[in-house]
């Protein structure tokens, strides 16, 4: 009997490895062709001269004072944005994790809307709030659009949901009786929290902090709109060097620097995620959630609601207000102007960008769900360097310059057998690269929660791997799949960094249309940009409200 078991175990292991390799084949091929190849092509184009590599160019570029200033500002603002986001959002994470109150589900969706909005729309919202002629300028004569504070606050607006969902998701599952036991043993409230709750939360806090740092380190649309000529991040400088100065060598060096920085961050983030997945989880969220009790808890709830109102809802409200504030009085004049193509900015009416964006996003969602679903299935087993390396690969598009990817598409995919430069599929492919990580992160915890013995029993009864997936996994992950598709749709709808290069003039997307309208002077162009941004915000908000209604877990995590 023991001999039989020892013979079956290797066969089972080999079969599992073969299955995993089969599941990884398509995602690896997708990332190799549509991510690694374009990025490598653009870097090679910048660092090669007459067929020879010029690595000395790296030192020449980094020795420039203006480039060093960009590197310093990129790092400094990312650290400051991360610290400020944690400071403001951690109380919100506690409130969403521990308190039950009316409208909580809707408020969670509202908090998440800024995260899936295009960065160019976030910049537009804050421009309407703190820029010339904005709300603060009209009321008190205060303008922050050319100061670093506008950038930091916009990053808090954008990343608030990352902290609330990542930290709050774990916090809602920690048994509060452990902290209460420490209090009964004589520990003060702060000491009990510091010695019991904080160590259990630290992996989630670290994971959220690293993700916020990653997003702000690679910030593009927000800094491009609010930073002006004074402030520039690596991503903005890569765009400037590529599209305005046409210095591909400098852009290639900056891409390498950003790639190295992201490559150093992602392994640490993966380690914190693994620690968070193995953190102590004793109770279901329903056990820990309760109505606020006492003046202190009601005051905390009120403070969090006030901060959400000021930092998140107010900029979105001002965005809507500015879209309705036409020269002839409040109305829909700017929305009606979207149907006209007389502006000369586009080959079609700006309203056509809505249909284009929806079509592209649907195609990108389908691609992301297929690639991300296969990748999540391959990552179900936690062990192995290959699995960890594959997991890190899937996260790279979130940190590598989207500008580089977009321009790389134009450089690399312009000749047979991949001559896609004039094809409509180019935009959904770029958007799907950003959507895949969200599909993986949404589906992976659910797939890992499926009892492996169910799969084994189905296989023993003669079911093929496809039938095992259809009969065992799919019924359990159907809702997670819908949620993953929803997030992929929302982020694809708002992708800007790569799309700005590859969207054709006769088929602009909403974020590209907003950026081009903002780049032209005139109240009509500005009003139309606000109107398109409002439409995009409403679409994202509706999608997230639907996701909250079909969500099965109560943790609030992504």
Coordinates of C-alpha atoms in Angstrom, one line a residue:
X1 CA 0.0 0.0 0.0
X2 CA 2.8 2.4 0.9
X3 CA 4.6 1.6 -2.4
X4 CA 1.4 2.3 -4.3
X5 CA 1.0 5.7 -2.6
X6 CA 4.6 6.6 -3.3
X7 CA 4.1 5.8 -7.0
X8 CA 0.8 7.8 -7.2
X9 CA 2.2 10.9 -5.5
X10 CA 4.8 11.7 -8.2
X11 CA 2.3 11.0 -11.0
X12 CA -0.2 13.4 -9.3
X13 CA 2.5 16.0 -8.8
X14 CA 3.6 15.7 -12.5
X15 CA 0.0 16.0 -13.6
X16 CA -0.6 19.1 -11.5
X17 CA 2.6 20.7 -12.8
X18 CA 1.6 19.9 -16.4
X19 CA -1.8 21.4 -15.8
X20 CA -0.4 24.5 -14.2
X21 CA 2.1 25.0 -17.1
X22 CA -0.8 24.6 -19.6
X23 CA -2.8 27.3 -17.8
X24 CA 0.2 29.6 -17.7
X25 CA 1.0 29.2 -21.4
X26 CA -1.5 31.7 -22.8
X27 CA -1.0 34.4 -20.1
X28 CA 2.8 34.1 -20.5
X29 CA 2.6 34.4 -24.3
X30 CA 0.2 37.4 -24.0
X31 CA 2.6 39.3 -21.6
X32 CA 5.6 38.3 -23.7
X33 CA 4.1 39.6 -27.0
X34 CA 2.1 42.6 -25.8
X35 CA 4.2 43.8 -22.8
X36 CA 7.8 42.6 -22.8
X37 CA 8.3 42.9 -26.5
X38 CA 7.0 46.5 -26.9
X39 CA 8.9 47.7 -23.8
X40 CA 12.1 46.0 -24.9
X41 CA 11.7 47.4 -28.4
X42 CA 11.3 51.0 -27.2
X43 CA 14.3 50.7 -24.8
X44 CA 16.4 49.1 -27.5
X45 CA 15.5 51.9 -29.9
X46 CA 16.7 54.5 -27.4
X47 CA 19.9 52.8 -26.3
X48 CA 21.1 51.4 -29.6
X49 CA 23.2 53.4 -32.1
X50 CA 24.2 51.7 -35.4
X51 CA 23.4 48.3 -34.0
X52 CA 25.6 48.8 -30.9
X53 CA 24.3 49.3 -27.3
X54 CA 25.3 52.5 -25.7
X55 CA 24.9 51.8 -21.9
X56 CA 27.0 54.8 -21.2
X57 CA 24.0 56.9 -22.1
X58 CA 22.5 55.9 -18.8
X59 CA 25.1 57.7 -16.8
X60 CA 25.0 60.7 -19.1
X61 CA 21.2 61.1 -18.6
X62 CA 21.3 60.6 -14.9
X63 CA 24.1 63.2 -14.6
X64 CA 21.7 65.9 -15.8
X65 CA 20.5 68.2 -13.1
X66 CA 16.9 68.4 -14.4
X67 CA 16.7 64.6 -14.6
X68 CA 17.9 64.3 -11.0
X69 CA 15.3 66.8 -9.9
X70 CA 12.6 64.7 -11.6
X71 CA 13.9 61.6 -9.8
X72 CA 13.9 63.4 -6.5
X73 CA 10.4 64.9 -6.9
X74 CA 9.0 61.5 -8.1
X75 CA 10.3 59.8 -5.0
X76 CA 9.5 62.6 -2.6
X77 CA 5.9 63.1 -3.7
X78 CA 5.3 59.4 -3.7
X79 CA 6.5 59.0 -0.1
X80 CA 4.5 62.1 1.0
X81 CA 1.4 61.0 -0.8
X82 CA 1.6 57.5 0.8
X83 CA 2.1 58.9 4.3
X84 CA -0.8 61.4 3.8
X85 CA -3.1 58.7 2.4
X86 CA -2.4 56.4 5.3
X87 CA -3.0 59.1 7.8
X88 CA -6.4 60.1 6.3
X89 CA -7.7 56.7 5.2
X90 CA -6.8 54.4 8.2
X91 CA -9.7 55.8 10.3
X92 CA -11.9 55.2 7.4
X93 CA -10.7 51.6 7.2
X94 CA -11.6 51.1 10.8
X95 CA -15.1 52.6 10.4
X96 CA -15.9 50.4 7.3
X97 CA -14.5 47.4 9.1
X98 CA -16.1 47.7 12.5
X99 CA -19.2 49.9 12.2
X100 CA -22.6 49.1 10.7
X101 CA -24.6 52.2 9.5
X102 CA -27.2 53.2 7.0
X103 CA -25.9 53.6 3.4
X104 CA -22.6 51.8 4.1
X105 CA -22.7 49.8 0.9
X106 CA -23.4 52.8 -1.3
X107 CA -20.7 54.8 0.5
X108 CA -18.2 52.0 -0.1
X109 CA -18.9 52.3 -3.8
X110 CA -18.6 56.1 -3.7
X111 CA -15.2 55.7 -2.0
X112 CA -14.1 53.4 -4.7
X113 CA -15.2 55.6 -7.7
X114 CA -12.1 57.8 -7.6
X115 CA -9.8 54.8 -7.8
X116 CA -11.2 53.6 -11.1
X117 CA -11.5 57.1 -12.6
X118 CA -8.9 58.0 -15.2
X119 CA -6.1 60.0 -13.6
X120 CA -6.8 62.7 -16.2
X121 CA -10.4 63.0 -14.8
X122 CA -9.0 63.2 -11.2
X123 CA -6.7 66.0 -12.3
X124 CA -9.7 67.7 -14.0
X125 CA -11.8 67.4 -10.9
X126 CA -9.1 69.0 -8.7
X127 CA -8.5 71.7 -11.4
X128 CA -12.2 72.6 -11.1
X129 CA -11.9 72.7 -7.3
X130 CA -8.5 74.5 -6.8
X131 CA -7.5 75.9 -10.2
X132 CA -8.1 79.3 -11.8
X133 CA -11.8 80.1 -11.6
X134 CA -12.3 77.0 -9.4
X135 CA -14.5 76.8 -6.3
X136 CA -11.7 77.9 -3.8
X137 CA -10.7 80.7 -6.2
X138 CA -14.3 82.0 -6.4
X139 CA -15.0 81.8 -2.7
X140 CA -11.7 82.8 -1.1
X141 CA -9.3 83.6 -3.9
X142 CA -7.2 80.5 -3.1
X143 CA -5.5 78.6 -5.9
X144 CA -3.5 75.4 -5.4
X145 CA -3.3 74.1 -8.9
X146 CA 0.4 75.0 -9.3
X147 CA 1.5 73.8 -5.8
X148 CA 2.5 70.4 -4.7
X149 CA -0.4 70.3 -2.3
X150 CA -2.9 69.9 -5.2
X151 CA -0.9 66.9 -6.4
X152 CA -0.8 65.3 -2.9
X153 CA -4.5 65.8 -2.2
X154 CA -5.4 64.4 -5.6
X155 CA -3.3 61.3 -4.9
X156 CA -5.2 60.9 -1.5
X157 CA -8.4 61.2 -3.5
X158 CA -7.3 58.6 -5.9
X159 CA -5.9 56.1 -3.4
X160 CA -8.2 56.4 -0.4
X161 CA -10.0 53.2 -1.5
X162 CA -6.8 51.2 -1.7
X163 CA -6.2 51.6 2.1
X164 CA -9.9 51.3 3.1
X165 CA -10.4 48.1 1.2
X166 CA -7.0 46.4 1.7
X167 CA -6.7 47.2 5.4
X168 CA -10.4 47.3 6.2
X169 CA -10.9 43.9 4.6
X170 CA -8.5 42.3 7.1
X171 CA -9.5 44.4 10.0
X172 CA -13.1 43.3 9.6
X173 CA -12.0 39.7 10.2
X174 CA -9.9 40.2 13.3
X175 CA -11.6 39.0 16.5
X176 CA -12.1 42.1 18.7
X177 CA -12.2 39.9 21.8
X178 CA -8.5 39.5 21.7
X179 CA -8.0 43.2 22.2
X180 CA -10.7 43.2 24.8
X181 CA -8.9 40.4 26.7
X182 CA -5.7 42.5 26.7
X183 CA -7.8 45.4 28.2
X184 CA -9.1 43.1 30.9
X185 CA -5.5 42.2 31.8
X186 CA -4.7 45.8 32.5
X187 CA -3.5 47.1 29.2
X188 CA -4.6 50.6 28.1
X189 CA -6.7 51.0 25.0
X190 CA -3.7 52.2 23.0
X191 CA -1.3 49.5 24.4
X192 CA -3.9 46.8 23.6
X193 CA -4.3 48.0 20.0
X194 CA -0.5 48.4 19.6
X195 CA 0.4 44.9 20.9
X196 CA -2.6 42.9 19.6
X197 CA -4.3 44.5 16.6
X198 CA -1.4 46.4 15.0
X199 CA 0.8 43.3 14.5
X200 CA -2.0 41.4 12.9
X201 CA -2.8 44.5 10.6
X202 CA 0.8 45.3 9.7
X203 CA 0.9 43.0 6.6
X204 CA -2.3 44.7 5.2
X205 CA -1.0 48.2 6.1
X206 CA 2.3 47.4 4.4
X207 CA 0.6 46.0 1.3
X208 CA -1.6 49.1 1.0
X209 CA 1.3 51.5 1.5
X210 CA 3.4 49.8 -1.1
X211 CA 0.5 49.8 -3.6
X212 CA -0.2 53.5 -3.0
X213 CA 3.5 54.2 -3.4
X214 CA 3.6 52.3 -6.6
X215 CA 0.6 54.2 -8.0
X216 CA 1.9 57.6 -7.0
X217 CA 5.5 56.9 -8.1
X218 CA 4.2 56.2 -11.6
X219 CA 1.6 59.0 -11.5
X220 CA 0.9 60.6 -14.9
X221 CA -2.4 62.3 -15.6
X222 CA -2.7 64.0 -12.2
X223 CA 0.8 65.5 -12.3
X224 CA 0.5 66.4 -16.0
X225 CA -2.6 68.5 -15.3
X226 CA -1.9 69.9 -11.9
X227 CA 1.9 70.1 -11.9
X228 CA 2.4 72.4 -14.9
X229 CA 5.9 73.0 -16.0
X230 CA 7.3 73.1 -12.5
X231 CA 6.6 69.5 -11.3
X232 CA 7.3 66.4 -13.3
X233 CA 7.4 62.7 -12.4
X234 CA 9.2 60.0 -14.2
X235 CA 6.1 59.1 -16.1
X236 CA 5.4 62.7 -17.2
X237 CA 9.0 63.2 -18.2
X238 CA 9.0 60.0 -20.3
X239 CA 5.9 61.3 -22.1
X240 CA 7.6 64.7 -22.6
X241 CA 10.8 63.2 -23.9
X242 CA 8.9 60.8 -26.2
X243 CA 6.2 62.9 -27.7
X244 CA 7.5 66.5 -27.4
X245 CA 11.3 66.4 -27.6
X246 CA 11.6 63.0 -29.4
X247 CA 14.6 62.1 -27.3
X248 CA 14.1 58.3 -27.2
X249 CA 17.5 57.7 -25.6
X250 CA 16.5 59.8 -22.5
X251 CA 13.1 58.2 -22.4
X252 CA 14.6 54.7 -22.6
X253 CA 17.0 55.5 -19.6
X254 CA 14.1 56.8 -17.6
X255 CA 12.0 53.7 -18.4
X256 CA 14.9 51.5 -17.2
X257 CA 15.1 53.5 -14.0
X258 CA 11.3 53.2 -13.4
X259 CA 11.4 49.5 -14.3
X260 CA 14.2 48.9 -11.7
X261 CA 12.3 50.8 -9.0
X262 CA 9.1 48.9 -9.7
X263 CA 11.0 45.6 -9.9
X264 CA 12.3 46.3 -6.3
X265 CA 8.9 47.2 -5.0
X266 CA 6.8 44.3 -6.4
X267 CA 8.7 41.4 -4.6
X268 CA 8.2 43.3 -1.3
X269 CA 4.6 43.8 -2.1
X270 CA 4.1 40.1 -3.0
X271 CA 5.7 39.2 0.4
X272 CA 3.3 41.4 2.3
X273 CA 0.4 39.9 0.4
X274 CA 1.5 36.4 1.3
X275 CA 1.8 37.5 5.0
X276 CA -1.7 39.1 4.8
X277 CA -3.1 35.9 3.4
X278 CA -1.7 33.9 6.3
X279 CA -2.7 36.4 8.9
X280 CA -4.9 35.3 11.8
X281 CA -8.6 35.3 10.7
X282 CA -10.8 33.9 13.4
X283 CA -14.3 35.2 12.7
X284 CA -16.6 36.2 9.9
X285 CA -17.0 40.0 9.3
X286 CA -20.6 39.9 10.4
X287 CA -19.5 39.0 13.9
X288 CA -17.2 42.1 14.3
X289 CA -19.5 44.7 12.8
X290 CA -21.8 46.6 15.1
X291 CA -23.6 49.9 15.4
X292 CA -21.4 52.7 16.8
X293 CA -21.7 53.0 20.6
X294 CA -20.8 56.0 22.7
X295 CA -20.0 59.6 21.8
X296 CA -16.4 58.7 20.8
X297 CA -17.4 56.2 18.2
X298 CA -20.2 58.4 16.8
X299 CA -17.7 61.3 16.6
X300 CA -15.2 59.0 14.7
X301 CA -17.9 58.0 12.3
X302 CA -18.9 61.7 11.8
X303 CA -15.2 62.7 11.2
X304 CA -14.7 60.0 8.6
X305 CA -17.9 60.9 6.8
X306 CA -16.9 64.5 6.8
X307 CA -13.4 63.7 5.4
X308 CA -15.1 61.6 2.6
X309 CA -17.4 64.4 1.9
X310 CA -14.6 67.1 1.6
X311 CA -11.9 65.0 0.0
X312 CA -13.8 62.7 -2.3
X313 CA -17.4 63.9 -2.9
X314 CA -16.7 67.6 -3.1
X315 CA -14.2 67.4 -6.1
X316 CA -16.7 65.1 -7.9
X317 CA -19.6 67.5 -7.1
X318 CA -17.6 70.5 -8.4
X319 CA -16.8 68.6 -11.5
X320 CA -20.6 68.2 -12.1
X321 CA -21.2 71.8 -11.2
X322 CA -18.6 73.1 -13.7
X323 CA -20.1 70.9 -16.5
X324 CA -23.4 72.6 -16.0
X325 CA -22.1 76.2 -15.5
X326 CA -22.5 77.4 -19.1
X327 CA -22.1 81.1 -20.2
X328 CA -25.9 81.5 -20.5
X329 CA -26.6 80.1 -17.1
X330 CA -26.8 76.6 -15.6
X331 CA -27.9 74.0 -18.1
X332 CA -26.8 71.3 -20.5
X333 CA -25.2 73.6 -23.1
X334 CA -21.8 71.9 -22.8
X335 CA -23.4 68.4 -23.1
X336 CA -25.2 69.5 -26.2
X337 CA -21.9 70.8 -27.7
X338 CA -20.5 67.3 -27.5
X339 CA -22.6 66.4 -30.5
X340 CA -20.9 68.9 -32.7
X341 CA -17.7 68.2 -34.6
X342 CA -17.0 71.9 -35.6
X343 CA -14.3 72.4 -33.0
X344 CA -11.6 70.9 -35.2
X345 CA -10.0 69.0 -32.3
X346 CA -11.5 65.7 -33.4
X347 CA -12.5 64.1 -36.8
X348 CA -15.8 63.2 -35.1
X349 CA -18.1 64.7 -32.5
X350 CA -16.7 64.4 -29.0
X351 CA -19.7 62.4 -27.9
X352 CA -18.5 59.6 -30.2
X353 CA -15.8 59.0 -27.6
X354 CA -18.4 57.5 -25.3
X355 CA -19.3 54.7 -27.7
X356 CA -15.7 54.1 -28.6
X357 CA -14.7 53.8 -24.9
X358 CA -17.5 51.4 -24.2
X359 CA -16.6 49.2 -27.1
X360 CA -12.9 49.2 -26.3
X361 CA -13.6 48.5 -22.6
X362 CA -15.9 45.6 -23.4
X363 CA -13.3 44.0 -25.7
X364 CA -10.5 44.7 -23.1
X365 CA -12.6 43.1 -20.3
X366 CA -13.1 39.9 -22.3
X367 CA -9.4 39.7 -22.9
X368 CA -8.5 40.4 -19.3
X369 CA -11.0 37.9 -17.9
X370 CA -9.7 35.1 -20.1
X371 CA -6.0 35.9 -19.5
X372 CA -6.5 36.8 -15.8
X373 CA -8.8 33.8 -15.2
X374 CA -6.2 31.3 -16.6
X375 CA -3.5 33.0 -14.6
X376 CA -5.5 32.9 -11.3
X377 CA -6.2 29.2 -11.9
X378 CA -2.5 28.6 -12.4
X379 CA -1.7 30.5 -9.2
X380 CA -4.1 28.6 -7.0
X381 CA -1.2 26.7 -5.5
X382 CA 0.8 29.1 -3.3
X383 CA 4.2 27.3 -3.3
X384 CA 7.1 27.4 -5.7
X385 CA 9.4 30.1 -7.1
X386 CA 7.9 29.7 -10.5
X387 CA 4.4 30.6 -9.1
X388 CA 5.8 33.6 -7.2
X389 CA 7.7 34.8 -10.3
X390 CA 4.6 34.4 -12.4
X391 CA 2.6 36.4 -9.9
X392 CA 5.1 39.2 -9.9
X393 CA 5.0 39.3 -13.7
X394 CA 1.3 39.8 -13.7
X395 CA 1.7 42.9 -11.5
X396 CA 4.3 44.6 -13.7
X397 CA 1.9 46.5 -16.0
X398 CA 0.6 48.5 -12.9
X399 CA 4.1 49.9 -12.3
X400 CA 5.9 50.0 -15.6
X401 CA 5.4 53.2 -17.7
X402 CA 2.1 53.0 -19.6
X403 CA 3.5 55.7 -21.8
X404 CA 6.4 53.4 -22.7
X405 CA 4.0 50.5 -23.4
X406 CA 1.8 52.7 -25.6
X407 CA 4.7 54.1 -27.6
X408 CA 6.2 50.6 -27.8
X409 CA 3.0 49.4 -29.4
X410 CA 3.6 51.8 -32.2
X411 CA 7.2 50.9 -32.6
X412 CA 7.1 47.1 -32.2
X413 CA 3.7 46.2 -33.6
X414 CA 3.9 47.8 -37.0
X415 CA 5.2 45.0 -39.3
X416 CA 4.2 41.4 -40.1
X417 CA 3.4 39.1 -38.5
X418 CA 2.1 41.6 -35.9
X419 CA 1.2 44.6 -38.0
X420 CA -1.5 46.0 -35.6
X421 CA -0.7 49.7 -35.9
X422 CA -3.9 50.5 -37.8
X423 CA -6.1 47.9 -36.1
X424 CA -8.8 48.8 -33.6
X425 CA -7.7 45.8 -31.3
X426 CA -4.5 47.7 -30.3
X427 CA -6.4 49.9 -27.7
X428 CA -8.2 46.9 -26.0
X429 CA -4.9 45.0 -25.8
X430 CA -3.2 47.9 -24.0
X431 CA -6.2 48.3 -21.7
X432 CA -6.3 44.6 -20.9
X433 CA -2.8 44.7 -19.6
X434 CA -4.0 47.0 -16.8
X435 CA -7.2 44.9 -16.3
X436 CA -5.5 41.5 -15.9
X437 CA -3.9 42.2 -12.4
X438 CA -7.3 43.2 -11.0
X439 CA -8.9 40.0 -12.4
X440 CA -6.2 37.9 -10.8
X441 CA -6.3 39.7 -7.4
X442 CA -10.1 39.4 -7.3
X443 CA -10.4 35.7 -8.3
X444 CA -7.3 34.3 -6.6
X445 CA -8.6 34.3 -3.0
X446 CA -11.8 32.7 -4.1
X447 CA -10.1 30.0 -6.1
X448 CA -7.8 29.2 -3.2
X449 CA -10.7 28.9 -0.9
X450 CA -12.2 26.0 -3.0
X451 CA -11.6 22.7 -1.3
X452 CA -9.1 20.8 -3.4
X453 CA -10.7 17.5 -2.4
X454 CA -13.7 18.4 -4.5
X455 CA -11.5 18.7 -7.6
X456 CA -9.7 15.5 -6.8
X457 CA -13.1 13.6 -6.3
X458 CA -14.3 14.9 -9.7
X459 CA -11.1 13.8 -11.4
X460 CA -11.2 10.4 -9.8
X461 CA -14.7 10.0 -11.2
X462 CA -13.3 10.6 -14.7
X463 CA -14.0 14.3 -15.2
X464 CA -11.6 16.1 -17.6
X465 CA -9.8 19.2 -16.3
X466 CA -12.2 21.4 -18.3
X467 CA -15.2 19.6 -16.8
X468 CA -13.7 19.9 -13.3
X469 CA -13.4 23.6 -13.8
X470 CA -17.0 23.9 -15.2
X471 CA -18.6 21.7 -12.6
X472 CA -16.6 22.5 -9.4
X473 CA -14.8 25.8 -9.7
X474 CA -17.1 27.9 -11.9
X475 CA -20.3 27.6 -9.7
X476 CA -18.2 28.8 -6.7
X477 CA -16.3 31.6 -8.4
X478 CA -19.1 32.9 -10.7
X479 CA -19.8 36.0 -8.6
X480 CA -16.1 36.7 -8.2
X481 CA -15.7 36.4 -12.0
X482 CA -18.5 39.0 -12.5
X483 CA -16.8 41.3 -10.0
X484 CA -13.4 40.8 -11.7
X485 CA -15.0 41.6 -15.0
X486 CA -16.5 44.8 -13.5
X487 CA -13.2 46.1 -12.2
X488 CA -11.5 45.2 -15.4
X489 CA -14.2 47.1 -17.3
X490 CA -13.9 50.2 -15.1
X491 CA -10.1 50.4 -15.2
X492 CA -10.0 49.7 -19.0
X493 CA -12.6 52.5 -19.5
X494 CA -10.2 54.9 -17.8
X495 CA -6.8 53.8 -19.1
X496 CA -5.0 56.9 -20.4
X497 CA -1.2 56.6 -20.4
X498 CA -0.9 54.0 -23.2
X499 CA -4.2 54.9 -25.0
X500 CA -3.1 58.5 -25.6
X501 CA -0.5 57.2 -28.1
X502 CA -2.5 54.5 -29.9
X503 CA -6.1 55.9 -30.0
X504 CA -6.8 57.0 -33.6
X505 CA -8.1 60.6 -34.2
X506 CA -11.3 59.3 -35.6
X507 CA -11.8 56.9 -32.6
X508 CA -10.8 58.8 -29.4
X509 CA -11.6 57.3 -26.0
X510 CA -13.1 59.4 -23.2
X511 CA -9.8 60.0 -21.3
X512 CA -8.0 61.0 -24.5
X513 CA -10.9 63.3 -25.5
X514 CA -10.8 65.0 -22.0
X515 CA -7.1 65.5 -22.2
X516 CA -7.2 67.0 -25.7
X517 CA -10.1 69.3 -24.8
X518 CA -8.2 70.5 -21.7
X519 CA -5.2 71.2 -23.9
X520 CA -7.1 73.8 -25.9
X521 CA -8.0 77.2 -24.7
X522 CA -11.5 78.4 -24.4
X523 CA -14.5 78.1 -22.1
X524 CA -16.3 75.8 -24.5
X525 CA -13.5 73.2 -24.7
X526 CA -13.1 73.4 -20.9
X527 CA -16.8 72.9 -20.4
X528 CA -16.9 69.9 -22.8
X529 CA -14.0 68.4 -20.9
X530 CA -16.0 68.7 -17.7
X531 CA -19.1 67.2 -19.3
X532 CA -17.2 64.2 -20.7
X533 CA -15.5 63.7 -17.3
X534 CA -18.9 63.7 -15.5
X535 CA -20.2 61.1 -18.0
X536 CA -17.3 58.9 -17.3
X537 CA -17.6 59.3 -13.6
X538 CA -21.3 58.4 -13.7
X539 CA -20.6 55.2 -15.8
X540 CA -17.9 54.2 -13.3
X541 CA -20.1 54.9 -10.3
X542 CA -23.0 52.8 -11.8
X543 CA -20.6 49.9 -12.5
X544 CA -19.3 49.9 -8.9
X545 CA -22.7 50.1 -7.4
X546 CA -23.7 47.0 -9.4
X547 CA -20.5 45.3 -8.2
X548 CA -21.3 46.0 -4.5
X549 CA -24.8 44.5 -5.0
X550 CA -23.5 41.2 -6.4
X551 CA -20.5 41.0 -4.0
X552 CA -20.7 37.9 -1.8
X553 CA -18.1 38.7 0.9
X554 CA -18.6 41.5 3.4
X555 CA -14.9 42.4 3.8
X556 CA -14.9 45.1 1.2
X557 CA -11.5 44.1 -0.3
X558 CA -10.8 44.4 -4.0

